[in-house]
Short mmCIF file of C-alpha atoms in Angstrom, two decimals:
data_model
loop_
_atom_site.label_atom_id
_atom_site.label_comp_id
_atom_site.label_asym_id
_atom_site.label_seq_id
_atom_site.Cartn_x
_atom_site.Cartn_y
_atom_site.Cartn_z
CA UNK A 1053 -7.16 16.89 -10.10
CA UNK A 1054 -6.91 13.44 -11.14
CA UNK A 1055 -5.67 10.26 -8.87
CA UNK A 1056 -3.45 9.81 -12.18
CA UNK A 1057 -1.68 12.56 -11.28
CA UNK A 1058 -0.65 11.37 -7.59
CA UNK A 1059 1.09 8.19 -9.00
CA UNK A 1060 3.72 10.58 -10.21
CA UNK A 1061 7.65 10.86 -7.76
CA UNK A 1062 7.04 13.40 -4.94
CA UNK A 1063 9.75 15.58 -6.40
CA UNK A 1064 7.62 16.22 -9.69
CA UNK A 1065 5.45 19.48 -9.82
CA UNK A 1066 2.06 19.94 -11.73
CA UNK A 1067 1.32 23.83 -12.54
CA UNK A 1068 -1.00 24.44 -10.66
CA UNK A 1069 1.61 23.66 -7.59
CA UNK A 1070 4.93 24.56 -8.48
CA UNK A 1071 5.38 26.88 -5.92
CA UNK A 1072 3.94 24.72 -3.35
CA UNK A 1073 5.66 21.51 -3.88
CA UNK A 1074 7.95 20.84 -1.26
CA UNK A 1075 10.51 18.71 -2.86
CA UNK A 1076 13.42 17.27 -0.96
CA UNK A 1077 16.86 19.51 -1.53
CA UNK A 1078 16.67 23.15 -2.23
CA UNK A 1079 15.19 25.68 -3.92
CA UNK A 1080 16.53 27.82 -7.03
CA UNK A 1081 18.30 30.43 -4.60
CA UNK A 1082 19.71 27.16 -2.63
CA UNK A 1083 18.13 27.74 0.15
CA UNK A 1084 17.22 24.82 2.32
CA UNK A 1085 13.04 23.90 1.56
CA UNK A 1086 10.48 24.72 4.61
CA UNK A 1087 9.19 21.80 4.12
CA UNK A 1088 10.39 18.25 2.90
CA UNK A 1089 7.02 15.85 2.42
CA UNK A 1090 5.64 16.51 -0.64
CA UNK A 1091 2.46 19.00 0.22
CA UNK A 1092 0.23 17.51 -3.05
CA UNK A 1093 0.71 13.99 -1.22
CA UNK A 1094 -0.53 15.46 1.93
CA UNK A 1095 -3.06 17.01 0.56
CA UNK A 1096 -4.38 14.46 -0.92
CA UNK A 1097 -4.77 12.53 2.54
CA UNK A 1098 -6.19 15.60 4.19
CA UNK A 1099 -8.81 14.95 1.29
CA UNK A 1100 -9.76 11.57 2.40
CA UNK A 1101 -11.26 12.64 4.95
CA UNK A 1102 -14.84 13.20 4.54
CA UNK A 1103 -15.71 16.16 6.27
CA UNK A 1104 -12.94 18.53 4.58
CA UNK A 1105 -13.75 21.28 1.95
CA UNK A 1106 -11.14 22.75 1.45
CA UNK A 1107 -7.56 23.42 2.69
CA UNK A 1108 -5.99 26.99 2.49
CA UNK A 1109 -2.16 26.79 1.33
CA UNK A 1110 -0.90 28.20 4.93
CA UNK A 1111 -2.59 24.78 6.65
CA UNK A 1112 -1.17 22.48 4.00
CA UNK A 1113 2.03 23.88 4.34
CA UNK A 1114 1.57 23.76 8.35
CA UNK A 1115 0.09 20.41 8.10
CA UNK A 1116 3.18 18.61 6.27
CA UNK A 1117 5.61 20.72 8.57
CA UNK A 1118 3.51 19.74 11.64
CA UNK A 1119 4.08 15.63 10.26
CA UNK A 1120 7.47 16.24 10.25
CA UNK A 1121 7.88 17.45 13.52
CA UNK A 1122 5.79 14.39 14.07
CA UNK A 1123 7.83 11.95 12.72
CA UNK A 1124 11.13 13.32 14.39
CA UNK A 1125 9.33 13.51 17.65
CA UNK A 1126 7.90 9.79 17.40
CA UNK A 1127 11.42 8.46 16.78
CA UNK A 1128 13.21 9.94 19.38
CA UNK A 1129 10.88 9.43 21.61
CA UNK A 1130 10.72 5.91 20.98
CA UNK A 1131 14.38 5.47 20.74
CA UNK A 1132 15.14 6.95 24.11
CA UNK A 1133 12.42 4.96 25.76
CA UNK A 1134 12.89 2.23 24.31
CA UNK A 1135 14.97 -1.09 24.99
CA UNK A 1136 17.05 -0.70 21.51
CA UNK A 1137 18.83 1.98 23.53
CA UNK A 1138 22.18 -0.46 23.94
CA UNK A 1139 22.05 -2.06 20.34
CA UNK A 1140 21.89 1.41 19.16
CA UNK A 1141 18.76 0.44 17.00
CA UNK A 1142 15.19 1.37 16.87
CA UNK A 1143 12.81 -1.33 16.66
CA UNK A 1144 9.26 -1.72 15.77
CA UNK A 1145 8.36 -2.70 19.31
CA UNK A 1146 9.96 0.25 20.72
CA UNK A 1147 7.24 2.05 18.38
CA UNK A 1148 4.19 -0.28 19.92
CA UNK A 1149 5.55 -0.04 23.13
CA UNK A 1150 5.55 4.15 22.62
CA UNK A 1151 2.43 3.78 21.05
CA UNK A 1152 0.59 1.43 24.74
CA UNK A 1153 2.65 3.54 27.43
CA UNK A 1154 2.83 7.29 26.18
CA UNK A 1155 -0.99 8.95 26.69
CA UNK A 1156 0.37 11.53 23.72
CA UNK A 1157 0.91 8.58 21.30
CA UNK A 1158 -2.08 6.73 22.23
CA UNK A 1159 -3.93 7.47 18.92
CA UNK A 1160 -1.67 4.61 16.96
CA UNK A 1161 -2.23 2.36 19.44
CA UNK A 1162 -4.49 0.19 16.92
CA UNK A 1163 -1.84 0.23 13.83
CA UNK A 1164 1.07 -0.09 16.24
CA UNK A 1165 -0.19 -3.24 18.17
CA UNK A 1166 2.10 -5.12 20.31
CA UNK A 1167 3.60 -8.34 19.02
CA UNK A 1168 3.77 -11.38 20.69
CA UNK A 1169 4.77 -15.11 19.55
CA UNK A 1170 2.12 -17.14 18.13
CA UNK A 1171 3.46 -20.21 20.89
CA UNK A 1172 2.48 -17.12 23.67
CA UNK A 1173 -0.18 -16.39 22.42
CA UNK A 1174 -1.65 -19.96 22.40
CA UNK A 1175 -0.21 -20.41 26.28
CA UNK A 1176 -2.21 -17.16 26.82
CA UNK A 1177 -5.58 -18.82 25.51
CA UNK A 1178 -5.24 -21.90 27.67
CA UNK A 1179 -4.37 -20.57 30.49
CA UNK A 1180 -7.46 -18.27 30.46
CA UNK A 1181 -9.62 -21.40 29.33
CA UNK A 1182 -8.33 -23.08 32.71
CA UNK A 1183 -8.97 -19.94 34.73
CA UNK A 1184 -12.57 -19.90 33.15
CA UNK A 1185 -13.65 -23.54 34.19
CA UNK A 1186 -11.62 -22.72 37.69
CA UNK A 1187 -14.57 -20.20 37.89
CA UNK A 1188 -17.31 -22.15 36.95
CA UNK A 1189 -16.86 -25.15 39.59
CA UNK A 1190 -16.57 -21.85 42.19
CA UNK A 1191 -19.71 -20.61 41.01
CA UNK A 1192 -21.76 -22.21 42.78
CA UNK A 1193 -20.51 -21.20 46.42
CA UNK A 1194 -20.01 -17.44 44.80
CA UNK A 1195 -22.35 -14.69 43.35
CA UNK A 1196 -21.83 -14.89 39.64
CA UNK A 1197 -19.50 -11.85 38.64
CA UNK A 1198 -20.83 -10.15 35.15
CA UNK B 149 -12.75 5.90 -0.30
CA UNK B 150 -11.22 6.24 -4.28
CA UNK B 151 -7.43 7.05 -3.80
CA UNK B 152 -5.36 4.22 -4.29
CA UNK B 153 -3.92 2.78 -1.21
CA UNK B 154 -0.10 3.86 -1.66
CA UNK B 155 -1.40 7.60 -2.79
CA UNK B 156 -2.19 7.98 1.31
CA UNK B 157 1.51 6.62 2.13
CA UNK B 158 4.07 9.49 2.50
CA UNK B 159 7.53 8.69 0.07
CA UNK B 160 9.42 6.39 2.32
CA UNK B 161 12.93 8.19 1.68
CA UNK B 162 11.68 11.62 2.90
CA UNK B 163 10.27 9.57 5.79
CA UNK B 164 13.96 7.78 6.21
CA UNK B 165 15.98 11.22 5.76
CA UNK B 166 13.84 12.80 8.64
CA UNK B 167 14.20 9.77 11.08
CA UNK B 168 18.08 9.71 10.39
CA UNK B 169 18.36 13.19 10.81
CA UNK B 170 16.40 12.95 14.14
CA UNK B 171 18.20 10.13 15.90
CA UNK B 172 21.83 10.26 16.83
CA UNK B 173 24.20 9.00 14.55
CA UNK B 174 25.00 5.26 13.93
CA UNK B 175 21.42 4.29 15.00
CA UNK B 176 19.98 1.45 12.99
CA UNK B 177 16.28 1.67 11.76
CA UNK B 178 14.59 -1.54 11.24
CA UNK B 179 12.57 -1.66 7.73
CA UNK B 180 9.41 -2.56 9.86
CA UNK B 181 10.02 0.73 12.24
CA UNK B 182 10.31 2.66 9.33
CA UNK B 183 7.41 1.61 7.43
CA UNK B 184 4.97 1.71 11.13
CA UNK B 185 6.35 5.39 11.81
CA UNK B 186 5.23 6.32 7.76
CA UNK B 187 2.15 4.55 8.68
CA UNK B 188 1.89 6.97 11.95
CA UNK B 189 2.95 9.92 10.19
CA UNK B 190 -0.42 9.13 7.64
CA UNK B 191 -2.44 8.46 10.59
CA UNK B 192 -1.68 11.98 12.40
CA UNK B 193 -2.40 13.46 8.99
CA UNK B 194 -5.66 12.46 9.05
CA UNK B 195 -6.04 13.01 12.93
CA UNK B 196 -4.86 16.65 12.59
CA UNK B 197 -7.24 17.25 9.31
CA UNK B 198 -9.68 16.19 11.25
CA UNK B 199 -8.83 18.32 14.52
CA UNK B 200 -8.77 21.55 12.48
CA UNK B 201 -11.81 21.04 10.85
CA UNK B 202 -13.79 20.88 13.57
CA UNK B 203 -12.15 24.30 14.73
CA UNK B 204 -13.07 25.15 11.37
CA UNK B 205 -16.70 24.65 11.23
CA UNK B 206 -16.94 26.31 15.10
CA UNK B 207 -16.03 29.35 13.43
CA UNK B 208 -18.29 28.68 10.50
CA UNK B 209 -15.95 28.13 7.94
CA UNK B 210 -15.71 25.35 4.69
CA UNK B 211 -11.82 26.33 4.36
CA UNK B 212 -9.44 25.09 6.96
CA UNK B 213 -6.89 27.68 7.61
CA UNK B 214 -3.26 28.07 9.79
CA UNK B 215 -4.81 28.97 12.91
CA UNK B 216 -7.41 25.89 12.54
CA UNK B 217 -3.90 23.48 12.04
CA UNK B 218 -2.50 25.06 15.12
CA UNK B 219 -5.08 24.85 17.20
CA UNK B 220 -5.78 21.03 16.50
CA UNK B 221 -1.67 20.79 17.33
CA UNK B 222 -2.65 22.30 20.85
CA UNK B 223 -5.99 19.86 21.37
CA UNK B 224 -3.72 16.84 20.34
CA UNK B 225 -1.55 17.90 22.79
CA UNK B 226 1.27 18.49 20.79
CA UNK B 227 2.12 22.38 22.39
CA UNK B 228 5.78 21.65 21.24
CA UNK B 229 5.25 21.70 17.93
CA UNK B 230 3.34 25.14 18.53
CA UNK B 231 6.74 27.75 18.06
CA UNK B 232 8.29 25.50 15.64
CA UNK B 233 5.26 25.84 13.71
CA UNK B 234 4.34 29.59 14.00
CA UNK B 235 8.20 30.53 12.72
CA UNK B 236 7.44 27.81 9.87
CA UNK B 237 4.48 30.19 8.95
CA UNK B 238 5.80 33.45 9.37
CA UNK B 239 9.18 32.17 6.82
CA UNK B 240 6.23 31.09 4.41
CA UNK B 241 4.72 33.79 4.56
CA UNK B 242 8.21 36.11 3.82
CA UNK B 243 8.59 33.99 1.17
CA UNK B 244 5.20 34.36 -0.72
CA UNK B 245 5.59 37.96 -0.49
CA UNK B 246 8.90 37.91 -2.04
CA UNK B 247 8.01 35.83 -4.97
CA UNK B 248 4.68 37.89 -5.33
CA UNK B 249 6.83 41.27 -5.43
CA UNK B 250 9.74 39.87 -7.76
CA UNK B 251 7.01 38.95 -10.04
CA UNK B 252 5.20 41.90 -9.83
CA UNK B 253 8.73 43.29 -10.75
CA UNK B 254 9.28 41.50 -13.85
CA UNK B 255 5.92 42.57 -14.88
CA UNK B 256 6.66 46.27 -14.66
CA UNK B 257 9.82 45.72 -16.17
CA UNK B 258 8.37 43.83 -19.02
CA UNK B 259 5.89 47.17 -19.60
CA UNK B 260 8.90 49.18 -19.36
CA UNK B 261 6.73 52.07 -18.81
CA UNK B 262 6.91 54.59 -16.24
CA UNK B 263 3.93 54.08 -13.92
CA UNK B 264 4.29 56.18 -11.18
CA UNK B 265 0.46 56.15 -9.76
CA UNK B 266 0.90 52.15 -9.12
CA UNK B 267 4.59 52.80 -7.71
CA UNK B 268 3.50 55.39 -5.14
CA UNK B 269 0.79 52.93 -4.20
CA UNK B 270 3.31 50.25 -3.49
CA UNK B 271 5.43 52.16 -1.58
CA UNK B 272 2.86 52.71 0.40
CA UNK B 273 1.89 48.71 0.85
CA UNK B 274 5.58 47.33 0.94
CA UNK B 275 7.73 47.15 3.92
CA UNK B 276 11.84 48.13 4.65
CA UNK B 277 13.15 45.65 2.65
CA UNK B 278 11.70 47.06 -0.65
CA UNK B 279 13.48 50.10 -0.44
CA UNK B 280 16.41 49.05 -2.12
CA UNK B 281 14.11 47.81 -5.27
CA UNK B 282 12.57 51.22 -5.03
CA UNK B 283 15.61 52.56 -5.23
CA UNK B 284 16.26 50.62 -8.05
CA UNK B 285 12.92 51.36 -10.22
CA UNK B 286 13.82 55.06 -10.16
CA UNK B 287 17.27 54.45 -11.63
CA UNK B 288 15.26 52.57 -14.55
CA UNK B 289 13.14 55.31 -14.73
CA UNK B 290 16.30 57.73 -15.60
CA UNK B 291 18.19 55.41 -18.08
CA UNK B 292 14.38 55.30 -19.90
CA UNK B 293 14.12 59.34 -19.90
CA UNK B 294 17.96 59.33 -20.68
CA UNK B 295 16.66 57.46 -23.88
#
């Protein structure tokens, strides 16, 4: 299996997969697919991960139905908890906020960070440089804190 | 690790499709929400592979299998996903065996010779719904006699 071969659309199917590829639409008898992510593009990111052997078809095709239960459940549950509720949008700071306050969705806390303005951010800084030398003159009535 | 950066990225209109079809109608998805919840969804790939692989080497095994995938669902804490999951399986599974049996089908057909040993053997294996091919087989086997 070459990386060649992953550059290909997600619809396309090498042999080896054809009756594994879960291509968006249906199938020959039109019935609707399990699954709509593309299982060799899954696959290949189960692979990335160093520990893995090998996956058994039943877990790939779990795995990419499992990520879209995933994705369904992250945007809803963002959506309804999030302050795009009245412009009818969802945001990417409904996601980070989902991602800080939900213990479920914790795990994307680091790719989902919060944004703030730069002009906050900088306010941020000095005020915690001025609480830092309010500290220091204190210091020498009070224990040091560490 | 080798793979090319966008080959660990899921396609973004799958990823679109299932967001619309998630949220209520007339919602608005910003490009940068869509691209962070594709991000996510590559993210609890890995966490999940990772998950059932350690229930796979507790039981001693190099292959990760269904039950290993479900289990990591329920240590993630995503129990909800458990049902949805297990019919997912059991409709795969149907499915295999029906594309296993029509092609064993089209192989005995092909031969075109009466093997009754390997059909009695079959029977045997096969469930309700493979009656009617049964049925079927032995009406092939009288037009061949017929000839």
């Amino acid at each position: 299996m070459g990386l060649q071969g992953d550059r290909q659309p997600a619809a396309n199917s090498r042999g080896s997969e054809k009756m594994a590829d879960g291509a968006v639409g249906k199938d020959k008898c039109g019935e609707p697919r399990l699954v709509s992510l593309p299982l060799s593009r899954i696959r290949v990111i189960m692979k990335s991960s160093p520990e893995v052997s090998s996956i058994n078809q039943e877990a790939l095709v779990l795995t990419a139905k499992a990520t879209e239960l995933f994705v369904q459940y992250l945007a809803t549950y963002s959506y309804r908890h999030g302050s795009g509720k009245e412009k009818k949008a969802l945001t990417y700071s409904d996601l980070a906020n989902t991602a800080e306050e939900s213990e479920t969705f914790q795990f994307l806390a680091d790719i989902l960070p919060k944004k703030i303005l730069a002009s906050k951010y900088l306010k941020m800084l000095k005020e915690k440089r001025e609480d830092d030398e309010a500290n220091d003159d204190e210091s020498d009535n009070d224990e040091a804190e560490s | 690790m080798a793979e090319r950066p966008e080959d660990l990225n899921l396609p973004n209109a799958v990823i679109t499709r299932i967001i619309k079809e998630a949220l209520p109608d007339g919602v608005s998805i910003s490009k940068e929400a869509r691209s962070a919840i594709s991000r996510a969804a590559s993210v609890f790939v890995l966490y999940a592979t990772s998950c059932a692989n350690n229930f796979a080497m507790k039981g001693k095994r190099k292959t990760l299998n269904a039950s290993d995938v479900l289990s990591a669902m329920e240590e993630m804490e995503f129990q909800r996903f458990i049902t949805p999951l297990k019919e997912a399986l059991e409709a795969y599974r149907r499915e295999q065996k029906g594309k296993k049996e029509a092609s064993e089908q089209k192989k005995k057909d092909k031969d075109k010779k009466p093997d009754s040993e390997e059909q009695d053997r079959s029977r045997e294996e096969e469930n309700d719904e493979d009656e009617e091919r049964l049925e079927e087989e032995e009406q092939n086997e009288e037009e061949e006699v017929d000839n």
